Amino acid sequence: MKKPMLLLSLFALCCAGAAHADDWTQFRHDASRSGVSKDKLKFPLRESWTWKTKSRNGHTPLFHAVVKAGKIYFTASENEKRWLICADSKTGKVIWRKPLQTEKLDFALSDAVGPAISSSGRVFVYDWLESGKNEDLAQALMKQYPGMLHCDAVMKASGFVVNIFDAEQGKVQTNLMMSMMGANGVLPRLSLLEGDTEVVSKVPSTFAGAPP
Amino acid sequence: MLNVPEYLGFPLLEGETFSATAASDLFLQWNPTGFVSFQRVHHPLPNMDIDISPTARFGGYPPVQASNGTVLGEDATHRFLAVITGHAQQAWHRDLTNNLGVPLTRDTMIVSGFGGDSATEGIFAVDTKEGKLLWSYPPRQVPEDPQDTKTITSPKAIVAMVPEGREHDVQLPNGKRVRAKELVPQVKQVPVQVPQPTSRQPWAHWRNPGIVSVGDVVIGEAAGEIVALNQETGAVIWRVPLGKDQAVRSLVATPDHVVLCVSTLLEIERNPIWVEDRKGTKTFLLALEIKDGKEAWRQSVPRAGNLIIADNRLYLMDGTLHAFESNEPEAEDQSQIGAEVGSK
C-alpha cells in the first residue's frame, strides 16, 4: 500500500508548489491599503515588457494599474483618445481595449488614478461624458432601469462619471453619472463636532512626541 | 442648484461597493446592484456658526476600510482624521496639526505617515475604535505644518418674512380699508465673510509613497530614513538612511522584501508622480530584506512611478507601464514530475 501514500504525498507537494499568484485589484492592493502582495519576488529582476503610448501632446494617464486572474487593466492615451486596456499580465498582449470619452480629465488625481476591479469582475474607471455622445451608455442604462430614465436626458447629460466595464470582454455594464444622480444637489451633511466624542478633546492634536 | 463638477480620487472597493472622496467635501458610496449615497463631510471651526463654517476639501483622499467603518482624512483646511460608521455618522474624529499620508488599517489600528509636504516626517498609529494615539515615530517634536488664513464668502441661509403672499382687504382700526399682502417666509442667501485655514501644502497623500504592514512590522519613510517599526509598539527594528535629497516615491512589499522607488530630487519639494521631475533627476528601484533592511536589488529607472506587485511580477507605472520579472527560469511544472513518479 506504499504506492497510494506516495501519490498522496506528491499530490500535496503539487498543491503547495502550484499556489495561485496574487492579484492587485485596487490602489494599495486591497481595502485595507496594505500595499503587500503575497507573491515572493526572486531578485534580480529584468524588464520583460513595456507599454509606452501617449497622446500627441505627450499626455499620459498611466500611473496606476490593477491585476486580476492573469490580466492587467490600465488607462493609456493613444491616437488622441484615452483607452481602458486589458492585457495579458505576462506578455502585455492586448486582450481588449475600450475607448473612453475624454482624453484627459481636468483634475490631475482623477486622471492618474486608473481603474479598480471588484471580486466579481467589475472594472471601475473614471471618465467625463460629453453631451450628445452617450449612446452606448444610454442603451445600457435604459436596459438596467427600464421606464425610469429618459433616453434624451442621458444623451444630453455631461459631467464626471464612474464607468463599469466587465473584466472579461470590456462590455459597458453601467455607470454613475455624478450630476444626474444628484451630486450637486442638497445633500446630507455629516458634521464632525467636538462635543460628540469626549475622547477626542483629551488627546493632543499633534502626533509628535514620545510614544505613550 | 449649484452645478460644480465633482472629481473623485482613489476608489475603495469593499466587495462590490465603491467609495471615494471628491476634490471637495463630498463622500460617495455606490453599490451598482443596490444603492448610491452622497454626503458632505464637514469639520466646523470652533466657536463659529456651523452653517457658515467653511467646507472641507478632501483632494481625493483615499478612504480605507476599518473594522468599524471607513477612515477619512483631510489636511487642506480644518484638518482631521475620522472614522465614519454609516450615513452621516461618525465613530470619532480628531483634529490635526499636520498633513496626512496614505493610511492603512491592520486589525484595530490605523497607521499613516504625517508631517511635511509629503507626510513623511513621521509615522503614527491610532486605534480605530476611539482614535486614541497608540504610538508615533520619531520620538521628537514634528513641527506643525503651516497654514494661512484666507477670507472666503460663505452663504448663510436665513428665512425672511416678505410681503409677497395673497392680497387681502384689511380694515384698519380707524375704519380705513387698505389692501395688504400676506407675509410669507422666503429663504435668502446672505453672504458672510469667514476665515478659512488653508494649508500651504495640502493633499500630502498626492506625494506620499504609502506604508506597508508585513507580519508585525510596519515599514515606511520617516524623517529621511526608511524605517521598520514594531506594529504594536512603534519600536525601531531597523533603519536605512536615505541619501542626501533622496525621497521615496512609492513603497510596496512582499512577505520577504520591501520594494521602493527612490529619487534623488533636484527640487526642494517632492512632486506627485504624474508630474515629471526636472531633467537630471535620478531614480532607481530598491529592494530591501524585511528582516534586517539589507539591500537585495537595485536598478535605475528613467522616471519615478507607482509600484504594484502581482502575478509574481513587479510593475512600475511612470506614464509608461514597465513589467519586471525574475531573471531565474520559471520552476518546473510539479504536476508533471508527480505523474512520472506515480506511474512507475
Coordinates of C-alpha atoms in Angstrom, one line a residue:
Chain A
M1 CA 0.0 0.0 0.0
K2 CA 3.0 2.2 -0.3
K3 CA 2.2 3.5 -3.8
P4 CA -1.1 5.3 -2.9
M5 CA 0.7 7.0 0.1
L6 CA 3.5 8.1 -2.3
L7 CA 1.0 9.5 -4.7
L8 CA -0.9 11.3 -1.9
S9 CA 2.3 12.9 -0.7
L10 CA 3.2 14.0 -4.2
F11 CA -0.2 15.4 -4.7
A12 CA 0.2 17.5 -1.6
L13 CA 3.6 18.8 -2.9
C14 CA 2.0 19.7 -6.2
C15 CA -0.7 21.8 -4.4
A16 CA 1.9 23.6 -2.3
G17 CA 4.1 24.3 -5.3
A18 CA 1.3 25.5 -7.7
A19 CA 0.0 28.4 -5.5
H20 CA -2.1 31.0 -7.4
A21 CA -0.1 34.2 -8.0
D22 CA -1.6 37.2 -6.1
D23 CA -3.8 39.8 -7.7
W24 CA -3.6 43.6 -7.1
T25 CA -7.1 44.8 -7.6
Q26 CA -7.2 48.4 -6.3
F27 CA -5.0 51.2 -5.0
R28 CA -2.5 49.9 -2.4
H29 CA -3.6 46.3 -3.2
D30 CA -6.8 45.9 -1.1
A31 CA -9.5 47.6 1.0
S32 CA -7.0 47.9 4.0
R33 CA -4.5 49.6 1.7
S34 CA -1.8 47.1 2.9
G35 CA 0.5 47.6 -0.1
V36 CA 1.6 44.0 0.4
S37 CA 1.4 41.2 -2.2
K38 CA 1.5 37.5 -1.2
D39 CA 3.9 36.9 -4.1
K40 CA 7.6 36.4 -3.4
L41 CA 9.8 38.0 -5.9
K42 CA 13.2 36.5 -6.7
F43 CA 15.8 39.1 -7.3
P44 CA 17.4 40.3 -9.6
L45 CA 14.5 41.3 -11.9
R46 CA 14.7 42.2 -15.5
E47 CA 12.3 44.3 -17.6
S48 CA 10.1 42.0 -19.7
W49 CA 7.7 44.3 -21.5
T50 CA 6.5 47.9 -21.5
W51 CA 3.6 50.0 -22.7
K52 CA 4.5 53.5 -23.6
T53 CA 1.8 55.1 -25.8
K54 CA 1.0 58.8 -25.2
S55 CA -1.3 61.4 -26.9
R56 CA 0.2 63.7 -29.5
N57 CA 0.7 66.4 -26.9
G58 CA 2.6 64.0 -24.7
H59 CA -0.2 63.4 -22.1
T60 CA -0.4 60.0 -20.4
P61 CA -2.7 58.9 -17.6
L62 CA -0.7 55.7 -17.0
F63 CA 0.2 55.9 -13.3
H64 CA -1.8 53.1 -11.8
A65 CA -2.8 49.6 -12.9
V66 CA -4.6 46.6 -11.4
V67 CA -4.1 42.9 -12.0
K68 CA -6.6 40.1 -11.7
A69 CA -6.5 36.5 -12.9
G70 CA -3.6 37.0 -15.2
K71 CA -4.8 40.2 -16.8
I72 CA -3.6 43.7 -16.2
Y73 CA -6.0 46.7 -16.6
F74 CA -4.9 50.3 -17.1
T75 CA -5.8 53.5 -18.9
A76 CA -3.5 54.8 -21.6
S77 CA -3.6 57.6 -24.2
E78 CA -3.2 56.7 -27.9
N79 CA -4.4 58.3 -31.1
E80 CA -5.9 61.3 -29.3
K81 CA -8.1 59.0 -27.2
R82 CA -7.8 57.6 -23.7
W83 CA -8.4 53.9 -23.5
L84 CA -9.2 51.3 -20.9
I85 CA -7.0 48.4 -21.8
C86 CA -7.0 44.8 -20.7
A87 CA -3.8 43.0 -21.5
D88 CA -2.1 39.7 -20.6
S89 CA -0.1 40.4 -17.5
K90 CA 2.8 38.2 -18.6
T91 CA 3.3 39.5 -22.1
G92 CA 1.4 42.8 -22.4
K93 CA -0.5 41.5 -25.4
V94 CA -3.9 43.3 -25.6
I95 CA -6.9 41.2 -24.9
W96 CA -9.4 44.0 -25.4
R97 CA -9.5 47.8 -25.3
K98 CA -12.3 50.3 -24.9
P99 CA -12.2 54.0 -25.8
L100 CA -13.2 56.4 -23.1
Q101 CA -14.8 59.7 -24.0
T102 CA -12.3 62.2 -22.6
E103 CA -8.6 62.0 -23.3
K104 CA -7.6 64.0 -20.2
L105 CA -9.6 64.6 -17.0
D106 CA -9.2 68.2 -15.6
F107 CA -8.5 67.1 -12.0
A108 CA -5.0 65.7 -12.1
L109 CA -5.6 63.0 -9.5
S110 CA -8.8 61.7 -11.2
D111 CA -6.8 61.5 -14.5
A112 CA -3.9 59.5 -12.9
V113 CA -6.0 57.1 -10.6
G114 CA -6.5 54.3 -13.1
P115 CA -9.1 51.5 -12.8
A116 CA -10.1 49.3 -9.9
I117 CA -11.6 45.8 -10.2
S118 CA -14.0 44.1 -7.9
S119 CA -14.0 40.4 -7.0
S120 CA -16.9 39.7 -9.4
G121 CA -15.0 41.3 -12.3
R122 CA -16.4 44.8 -12.5
V123 CA -13.8 47.3 -13.7
F124 CA -14.5 50.8 -12.4
V125 CA -12.9 53.7 -14.3
Y126 CA -13.4 57.5 -14.4
D127 CA -14.4 59.5 -17.4
W128 CA -16.0 62.8 -18.4
L129 CA -19.1 62.5 -20.6
E130 CA -19.8 65.0 -23.3
S131 CA -23.4 65.9 -24.2
G132 CA -24.8 64.0 -27.2
K133 CA -22.1 61.3 -27.2
N134 CA -23.6 58.9 -24.7
E135 CA -25.4 56.4 -26.9
D136 CA -23.8 53.2 -25.5
L137 CA -24.3 54.4 -22.0
A138 CA -27.9 55.4 -22.7
Q139 CA -28.7 52.0 -24.0
A140 CA -27.0 50.3 -21.1
L141 CA -28.9 52.4 -18.6
M142 CA -32.2 52.1 -20.3
K143 CA -31.8 48.3 -20.1
Q144 CA -30.9 48.4 -16.4
Y145 CA -33.5 50.9 -15.3
P146 CA -36.5 50.3 -17.7
G147 CA -39.1 53.0 -17.7
M148 CA -37.1 55.1 -15.1
L149 CA -34.9 57.2 -17.3
H150 CA -35.4 59.3 -20.4
C151 CA -33.0 58.4 -23.1
D152 CA -32.9 62.0 -24.2
A153 CA -31.8 63.1 -20.7
V154 CA -29.0 60.6 -20.6
M155 CA -27.8 61.5 -24.1
K156 CA -27.7 65.2 -23.2
A157 CA -26.1 64.8 -19.9
S158 CA -22.5 65.8 -19.4
G159 CA -20.1 65.6 -16.4
F160 CA -17.9 63.3 -14.3
V161 CA -18.8 59.7 -14.4
V162 CA -17.8 56.4 -12.9
N163 CA -18.0 53.7 -15.6
I164 CA -18.2 50.0 -15.1
F165 CA -17.0 47.5 -17.7
D166 CA -17.0 43.8 -17.4
A167 CA -13.5 42.4 -16.9
E168 CA -13.8 39.5 -19.5
Q169 CA -14.9 41.4 -22.6
G170 CA -14.9 45.0 -21.7
K171 CA -18.6 45.4 -22.3
V172 CA -20.3 48.5 -20.8
Q173 CA -22.3 47.4 -17.8
T174 CA -23.5 50.7 -16.3
N175 CA -22.2 53.9 -14.8
L176 CA -22.8 56.5 -12.2
M177 CA -23.2 60.0 -13.7
M178 CA -22.5 62.2 -10.8
S179 CA -24.6 65.2 -11.8
M180 CA -27.6 63.2 -12.9
M181 CA -27.6 61.2 -9.6
G182 CA -27.7 64.4 -7.5
A183 CA -24.1 65.1 -6.6
N184 CA -24.7 68.8 -7.0
G185 CA -27.9 68.9 -5.1
V186 CA -28.7 69.4 -1.4
L187 CA -27.1 66.5 0.3
P188 CA -27.0 65.2 3.8
R189 CA -24.1 66.5 5.8
L190 CA -22.0 64.8 8.5
S191 CA -20.7 67.5 10.8
L192 CA -17.7 66.4 12.9
L193 CA -18.5 68.2 16.1
E194 CA -16.2 68.3 19.1
G195 CA -18.9 67.5 21.6
D196 CA -19.8 64.2 20.0
T197 CA -16.7 62.4 21.2
E198 CA -15.2 63.3 24.6
V199 CA -12.1 61.3 24.0
V200 CA -11.1 63.5 21.1
S201 CA -11.0 66.6 23.2
K202 CA -8.5 65.0 25.5
V203 CA -5.8 63.9 23.1
P204 CA -3.3 66.3 21.7
S205 CA -3.8 67.3 18.1
T206 CA -0.2 66.6 17.1
F207 CA 1.2 63.0 16.8
A208 CA 4.7 64.2 17.6
G209 CA 6.5 63.5 20.9
A210 CA 7.4 60.4 22.8
P211 CA 5.3 57.3 22.4
P212 CA 2.8 56.9 25.3
Chain B
M1 CA -28.8 74.0 -8.0
L2 CA -25.0 74.6 -7.9
N3 CA -23.5 72.8 -10.9
V4 CA -19.9 72.5 -9.9
P5 CA -18.3 69.3 -11.3
E6 CA -17.2 66.8 -8.7
Y7 CA -14.0 65.0 -9.4
L8 CA -13.2 61.8 -7.5
G9 CA -10.0 60.4 -6.0
F10 CA -8.7 56.9 -5.3
P11 CA -11.6 54.5 -5.2
L12 CA -12.1 52.0 -2.4
L13 CA -13.7 48.7 -3.3
E14 CA -15.3 46.7 -0.4
G15 CA -16.8 43.7 -2.1
E16 CA -18.9 45.3 -4.9
T17 CA -19.4 48.7 -3.0
F18 CA -17.4 51.6 -4.5
S19 CA -16.4 54.5 -2.3
A20 CA -14.4 57.6 -2.9
T21 CA -13.9 61.2 -1.7
A22 CA -14.0 64.1 -4.2
A23 CA -11.8 67.1 -4.5
S24 CA -14.4 68.9 -2.5
D25 CA -16.2 67.7 0.7
L26 CA -18.2 65.0 -1.0
F27 CA -18.0 61.4 0.1
L28 CA -19.7 58.9 -2.2
Q29 CA -20.7 55.2 -1.8
W30 CA -22.2 53.2 -4.6
N31 CA -23.2 49.6 -5.0
P32 CA -24.2 49.1 -8.6
T33 CA -26.8 46.5 -7.6
G34 CA -28.2 48.5 -4.8
F35 CA -27.7 52.0 -3.5
V36 CA -25.9 55.2 -4.1
S37 CA -25.2 57.6 -1.2
F38 CA -23.8 61.1 -1.3
Q39 CA -22.9 63.0 1.8
R40 CA -20.9 66.1 2.6
V41 CA -18.4 65.8 5.4
H42 CA -18.0 69.0 7.4
H43 CA -15.5 69.8 10.2
P44 CA -16.8 73.1 11.6
L45 CA -14.3 75.6 13.1
P46 CA -14.7 76.1 16.8
N47 CA -16.9 78.9 18.0
M48 CA -18.3 79.5 14.5
D49 CA -21.9 79.2 13.2
I50 CA -22.0 75.7 11.8
D51 CA -23.9 76.9 8.8
I52 CA -21.2 79.3 7.6
S53 CA -18.1 77.4 8.7
P54 CA -16.0 76.7 5.6
T55 CA -16.3 73.3 4.0
A56 CA -13.7 70.5 3.9
R57 CA -11.6 69.8 0.8
F58 CA -10.6 66.2 0.6
G59 CA -8.5 66.4 -2.6
G60 CA -9.5 62.8 -3.3
Y61 CA -8.1 61.4 0.0
P62 CA -8.1 57.6 -0.2
P63 CA -10.7 56.2 2.1
V64 CA -9.7 52.9 3.9
Q65 CA -11.8 50.1 5.3
A66 CA -11.6 49.8 9.1
S67 CA -13.1 47.2 11.3
N68 CA -15.8 49.6 12.5
G69 CA -16.3 51.9 9.5
T70 CA -14.4 53.9 6.9
V71 CA -11.3 56.0 7.6
L72 CA -11.4 59.6 6.1
G73 CA -8.9 62.4 6.4
E74 CA -8.4 65.9 5.3
D75 CA -5.3 68.1 5.5
A76 CA -6.2 71.1 3.4
T77 CA -8.4 73.2 5.7
H78 CA -9.5 72.4 9.3
R79 CA -7.5 69.2 9.3
F80 CA -9.0 66.0 10.7
L81 CA -8.8 62.2 10.7
A82 CA -12.1 60.3 11.3
V83 CA -13.8 57.0 11.2
I84 CA -17.4 57.3 9.8
T85 CA -19.7 54.4 10.6
G86 CA -22.7 54.9 8.3
H87 CA -24.7 57.6 6.6
A88 CA -23.9 60.9 8.3
Q89 CA -22.5 59.2 11.4
Q90 CA -19.0 59.2 13.0
A91 CA -17.3 56.9 15.4
W92 CA -14.8 59.6 16.2
H93 CA -12.7 62.3 14.7
R94 CA -9.6 64.1 15.9
D95 CA -8.2 67.5 14.9
L96 CA -4.7 67.5 13.3
T97 CA -1.9 69.9 13.0
N98 CA 0.0 68.0 10.3
N99 CA -0.5 66.8 6.7
L100 CA -1.6 63.2 6.2
G101 CA -0.1 60.3 4.1
V102 CA -1.9 57.3 2.6
P103 CA -3.2 55.3 5.5
L104 CA -3.5 51.6 6.0
T105 CA -5.5 49.6 8.6
R106 CA -4.4 46.5 10.3
D107 CA -6.7 44.8 12.9
T108 CA -8.0 47.6 15.0
M109 CA -5.2 50.1 14.1
I110 CA -4.8 52.9 11.6
V111 CA -1.3 53.7 10.5
S112 CA -0.3 56.7 8.5
G113 CA 2.6 59.0 7.6
F114 CA 2.3 62.6 8.8
G115 CA 4.1 65.9 8.6
G116 CA 5.7 67.9 5.7
D117 CA 4.5 68.3 2.1
S118 CA 4.6 64.5 1.5
A119 CA 3.6 63.4 5.1
T120 CA 7.0 61.6 5.5
E121 CA 8.2 63.4 8.6
G122 CA 6.8 60.7 10.9
I123 CA 4.5 57.7 11.2
F124 CA 1.7 57.3 13.7
A125 CA -0.8 54.6 14.8
V126 CA -4.2 55.2 16.3
D127 CA -6.8 52.7 17.3
T128 CA -9.9 52.5 15.1
K129 CA -12.4 52.4 17.9
E130 CA -11.7 55.8 19.6
G131 CA -8.8 57.4 17.6
K132 CA -6.6 57.1 20.6
L133 CA -2.9 57.5 19.8
L134 CA -1.0 54.2 20.2
W135 CA 2.5 55.3 19.1
S136 CA 4.2 57.8 16.9
Y137 CA 7.7 57.9 15.4
P138 CA 10.1 59.6 15.6
P139 CA 10.0 60.4 19.3
R140 CA 10.7 64.1 18.8
Q141 CA 8.7 67.2 18.0
V142 CA 7.5 67.4 14.4
P143 CA 6.6 71.0 13.6
E144 CA 3.0 71.9 12.8
D145 CA 2.5 72.1 9.0
P146 CA 2.0 75.8 8.2
Q147 CA -1.4 77.2 7.3
D148 CA -2.6 80.6 6.2
T149 CA -5.9 82.1 7.0
K150 CA -7.9 83.2 3.9
T151 CA -11.2 85.1 4.0
I152 CA -13.9 83.5 2.0
T153 CA -17.5 84.2 1.4
S154 CA -19.9 81.6 2.9
P155 CA -23.6 81.9 2.2
K156 CA -25.8 81.9 5.3
A157 CA -29.3 80.8 4.6
I158 CA -31.8 82.9 6.5
V159 CA -35.6 82.9 6.5
A160 CA -37.0 86.3 5.9
M161 CA -40.7 87.2 6.1
V162 CA -41.6 89.1 2.9
P163 CA -44.9 90.7 1.8
E164 CA -45.4 88.6 -1.3
G165 CA -48.4 86.4 -0.3
R166 CA -52.0 86.8 -1.2
E167 CA -53.6 90.2 -1.1
H168 CA -56.4 90.9 1.2
D169 CA -58.8 93.8 2.0
V170 CA -58.0 94.8 5.6
Q171 CA -59.9 97.3 7.7
L172 CA -57.7 99.4 9.9
P173 CA -58.7 100.4 13.5
N174 CA -59.5 103.9 12.2
G175 CA -62.1 102.4 9.8
K176 CA -60.0 102.9 6.7
R177 CA -59.8 100.0 4.3
V178 CA -56.5 99.1 2.7
R179 CA -55.0 96.4 0.5
A180 CA -52.4 94.3 2.3
K181 CA -50.2 91.4 1.3
E182 CA -49.6 88.4 3.5
L183 CA -46.1 87.9 4.8
V184 CA -44.6 84.6 3.6
P185 CA -41.3 83.0 4.6
Q186 CA -38.6 83.1 2.0
V187 CA -35.2 81.6 2.2
K188 CA -32.4 84.0 1.3
Q189 CA -28.7 83.5 1.0
V190 CA -26.8 86.2 2.8
P191 CA -23.0 86.3 2.0
V192 CA -20.9 86.2 5.1
Q193 CA -17.1 86.7 5.2
V194 CA -15.4 83.9 7.2
P195 CA -11.9 82.9 7.9
Q196 CA -10.7 79.6 6.4
P197 CA -7.5 77.9 7.5
T198 CA -5.7 76.9 4.3
S199 CA -2.6 74.6 4.3
R200 CA 0.3 75.8 2.3
Q201 CA 1.0 72.3 1.0
P202 CA -2.3 70.5 1.1
W203 CA -3.1 67.0 0.0
A204 CA 0.1 65.4 1.1
H205 CA -1.3 62.0 0.0
W206 CA -0.6 63.1 -3.6
R207 CA 3.1 62.9 -2.8
N208 CA 3.2 60.3 -0.1
P209 CA 4.7 56.9 -1.0
G210 CA 2.5 54.8 1.3
I211 CA 3.2 52.5 4.2
V212 CA 3.2 48.7 4.3
S213 CA 2.5 46.3 7.2
V214 CA 4.0 42.8 6.9
G215 CA 3.6 40.4 9.7
D216 CA 4.2 42.5 12.8
V217 CA 6.3 45.1 11.1
V218 CA 5.3 48.5 9.7
I219 CA 7.7 50.0 7.1
G220 CA 7.7 53.5 5.7
E221 CA 9.7 56.6 5.1
A222 CA 10.1 58.9 8.1
A223 CA 12.5 61.7 8.8
G224 CA 14.9 60.9 6.0
E225 CA 15.1 57.2 6.6
I226 CA 13.3 54.0 5.6
V227 CA 12.2 52.6 9.0
A228 CA 10.9 49.3 10.1
L229 CA 8.8 49.6 13.3
N230 CA 7.2 47.1 15.5
Q231 CA 3.5 47.4 14.7
E232 CA 2.3 47.1 18.3
T233 CA 4.7 49.5 20.0
G234 CA 6.3 51.6 17.2
A235 CA 9.8 50.5 18.4
V236 CA 12.5 50.6 15.8
I237 CA 13.5 47.3 14.3
W238 CA 15.9 48.7 11.7
R239 CA 16.6 51.9 9.9
V240 CA 18.2 52.6 6.5
P241 CA 19.1 56.3 6.0
L242 CA 18.3 57.8 2.7
G243 CA 21.0 59.7 0.8
K244 CA 21.1 63.5 0.6
D245 CA 17.9 64.8 -1.2
Q246 CA 16.6 61.3 -1.7
A247 CA 12.9 60.7 -1.4
V248 CA 10.7 57.6 -1.6
R249 CA 8.1 57.9 -4.4
S250 CA 6.3 54.5 -4.0
L251 CA 6.7 51.7 -1.5
V252 CA 5.2 48.2 -1.7
A253 CA 6.1 44.8 -0.2
T254 CA 6.1 41.0 -0.5
P255 CA 6.3 38.7 2.5
D256 CA 10.2 38.9 2.4
H257 CA 11.0 42.2 0.8
V258 CA 10.0 45.9 0.7
V259 CA 10.4 47.4 -2.8
L260 CA 10.8 51.1 -3.2
C261 CA 11.0 53.7 -6.0
V262 CA 13.5 56.3 -4.8
S263 CA 14.5 59.6 -6.5
T264 CA 17.4 62.0 -5.8
L265 CA 15.4 65.2 -6.1
L266 CA 16.7 68.4 -7.7
E267 CA 13.7 70.3 -6.3
I268 CA 13.2 71.0 -2.7
E269 CA 9.6 69.7 -2.8
R270 CA 8.6 66.3 -4.0
N271 CA 6.2 66.2 -7.0
P272 CA 3.2 64.0 -7.3
I273 CA 4.1 61.0 -9.5
W274 CA 2.2 62.3 -12.6
V275 CA 4.4 65.5 -12.6
E276 CA 7.6 64.8 -14.4
D277 CA 10.6 65.7 -12.3
R278 CA 13.3 68.1 -13.5
K279 CA 15.6 66.7 -16.2
G280 CA 18.6 65.1 -14.5
T281 CA 16.6 63.6 -11.5
K282 CA 18.0 60.2 -10.8
T283 CA 15.6 57.4 -9.9
F284 CA 16.1 53.8 -9.0
L285 CA 14.2 50.8 -7.7
L286 CA 15.4 49.3 -4.5
A287 CA 14.5 46.0 -2.7
L288 CA 15.4 45.5 1.0
E289 CA 15.0 42.4 3.1
I290 CA 12.2 42.9 5.6
K291 CA 14.0 41.1 8.4
D292 CA 17.0 43.4 8.5
G293 CA 16.8 46.1 5.8
K294 CA 19.7 44.6 3.9
E295 CA 19.8 45.5 0.2
A296 CA 18.7 42.7 -2.1
W297 CA 18.5 44.5 -5.5
R298 CA 18.8 47.9 -7.1
Q299 CA 18.1 49.1 -10.7
S300 CA 18.0 52.5 -12.3
V301 CA 14.8 53.6 -14.0
P302 CA 14.1 56.6 -16.2
R303 CA 11.4 58.2 -14.0
A304 CA 9.6 57.9 -10.7
G305 CA 6.4 55.9 -10.8
N306 CA 3.9 53.9 -8.7
L307 CA 4.6 50.3 -7.9
I308 CA 2.4 47.2 -7.7
I309 CA 3.3 43.5 -7.3
A310 CA 1.1 40.8 -8.9
D311 CA 1.4 37.6 -10.8
N312 CA 5.0 37.2 -9.4
R313 CA 5.9 40.4 -11.2
L314 CA 6.8 44.0 -10.3
Y315 CA 5.1 46.7 -12.3
L316 CA 6.1 50.3 -12.4
M317 CA 3.8 53.0 -13.8
D318 CA 5.6 56.2 -14.6
G319 CA 3.5 57.3 -17.5
T320 CA 4.8 54.2 -19.2
L321 CA 4.0 50.7 -17.8
H322 CA 7.1 48.6 -17.1
A323 CA 6.8 44.9 -16.2
F324 CA 9.7 43.3 -14.3
E325 CA 10.1 39.6 -13.6
S326 CA 12.8 37.3 -12.2
N327 CA 15.9 36.5 -14.2
E328 CA 15.6 32.9 -12.9
P329 CA 13.8 30.5 -15.2
E330 CA 10.3 29.5 -14.0
A331 CA 10.0 26.5 -11.7
E332 CA 9.3 23.1 -13.4
D333 CA 5.7 22.0 -13.5
Q334 CA 5.5 19.9 -10.3
S335 CA 2.3 18.1 -11.6
Q336 CA 4.3 16.5 -14.4
I337 CA 7.0 15.3 -12.0
G338 CA 4.4 13.8 -9.7
A339 CA 2.7 12.0 -12.7
E340 CA 6.0 10.4 -13.8
V341 CA 6.8 9.1 -10.3
G342 CA 3.3 7.9 -9.7
S343 CA 3.2 5.9 -13.0
K344 CA 6.3 3.8 -12.1

